[in-house]
């Protein structure tokens, strides 16, 4: 019976086989490539509809907030729509450093 023969061989150590070790290492590399490809394919399938969904949401948001967007030609004609420019005085750093040292 083949089961008894397997049981007999079960606890015996295998002899080192260079070809078997080489084939095992090749198989490990191949399995790793397959695993990576499957992960990429899985991610790609999960993200499949995401871009279209984001574009749809962006279009809805733009429709709702279109009144916030003003055309540049309108801004050029009516200066009240733009913020006034403010001039800010900038002090030299040398003056600040001297004040801090004192």
Coordinates of C-alpha atoms in Angstrom, one line a residue, residues 4-101:
X4 CA 2.4 2.7 4.4
X5 CA 5.4 3.5 2.1
X6 CA 4.8 7.2 2.6
X7 CA 4.7 6.8 6.3
X8 CA 7.9 4.8 6.3
X9 CA 9.7 7.6 4.3
X10 CA 8.1 10.4 6.4
X11 CA 10.6 10.6 9.2
X12 CA 13.7 10.0 7.1
X13 CA 15.7 13.1 6.2
X14 CA 15.9 13.8 2.4
X15 CA 19.2 13.7 0.7
X16 CA 20.4 17.0 -0.6
X17 CA 19.6 17.4 -4.2
X18 CA 21.2 20.3 -6.0
X19 CA 18.6 20.2 -8.8
X20 CA 15.7 20.1 -6.4
X21 CA 17.1 23.1 -4.5
X22 CA 17.6 25.1 -7.7
X23 CA 14.1 24.3 -8.9
X24 CA 12.7 25.3 -5.6
X25 CA 14.4 28.7 -5.7
X26 CA 13.2 29.3 -9.2
X27 CA 9.7 28.4 -8.1
X28 CA 9.9 30.8 -5.2
X29 CA 10.8 33.7 -7.6
X30 CA 8.0 32.7 -10.0
X31 CA 5.4 32.5 -7.1
X32 CA 6.5 35.9 -5.9
X33 CA 6.0 37.4 -9.3
X34 CA 2.5 35.9 -9.5
X35 CA 1.6 37.2 -6.1
X36 CA 2.7 40.8 -7.0
X37 CA 0.7 40.6 -10.3
X38 CA -2.4 39.5 -8.4
X39 CA -2.1 42.2 -5.9
X40 CA -1.7 44.9 -8.6
X41 CA -4.7 43.4 -10.5
X42 CA -6.8 43.4 -7.3
X43 CA -5.9 47.0 -6.6
X44 CA -6.6 48.1 -10.1
X45 CA -10.1 46.4 -10.1
X46 CA -10.9 48.0 -6.7
X47 CA -9.9 51.5 -8.0
X48 CA -11.7 51.0 -11.3
X49 CA -14.7 53.4 -10.8
X50 CA -12.9 55.8 -8.4
X51 CA -11.8 58.3 -11.1
X52 CA -15.2 58.6 -12.7
X53 CA -16.8 58.9 -9.2
X54 CA -14.4 61.7 -8.3
X55 CA -15.1 63.6 -11.5
X56 CA -18.8 63.3 -11.0
X57 CA -18.5 64.6 -7.4
X58 CA -16.3 67.5 -8.7
X59 CA -18.8 68.4 -11.3
X60 CA -21.7 68.5 -8.8
X61 CA -19.6 70.7 -6.4
X62 CA -18.8 73.0 -9.3
X63 CA -22.5 73.3 -10.2
X64 CA -23.4 74.1 -6.7
X65 CA -20.6 76.7 -6.2
X66 CA -20.5 78.3 -9.7
X67 CA -21.6 81.6 -8.2
X68 CA -18.3 81.7 -6.3
X69 CA -16.3 81.7 -9.5
X70 CA -16.0 85.0 -11.3
X71 CA -14.7 85.5 -14.8
X72 CA -11.4 87.6 -15.1
X73 CA -13.1 90.1 -17.4
X74 CA -15.7 90.8 -14.8
X75 CA -13.0 91.3 -12.2
X76 CA -11.2 93.7 -14.4
X77 CA -14.3 95.8 -15.0
X78 CA -15.5 95.9 -11.4
X79 CA -12.7 96.5 -8.9
X80 CA -15.0 96.1 -5.9
X81 CA -15.0 92.4 -6.5
X82 CA -11.2 92.1 -5.8
X83 CA -9.5 92.5 -2.5
X84 CA -7.6 95.8 -2.1
X85 CA -3.8 95.6 -2.2
X86 CA -2.2 96.3 1.1
X87 CA 1.3 97.7 1.5
X88 CA 3.3 96.2 4.3
X89 CA 6.5 97.7 5.7
X90 CA 9.4 95.4 6.1
X91 CA 12.0 96.2 8.7
X92 CA 15.6 95.3 8.2
X93 CA 16.8 92.3 10.1
X94 CA 19.8 94.0 11.4
X95 CA 17.7 96.4 13.5
X96 CA 15.8 93.5 15.0
X97 CA 18.9 91.5 15.8
X98 CA 20.4 94.5 17.7
X99 CA 17.3 95.1 19.7
X100 CA 17.2 91.4 20.7
X101 CA 20.9 91.5 21.8

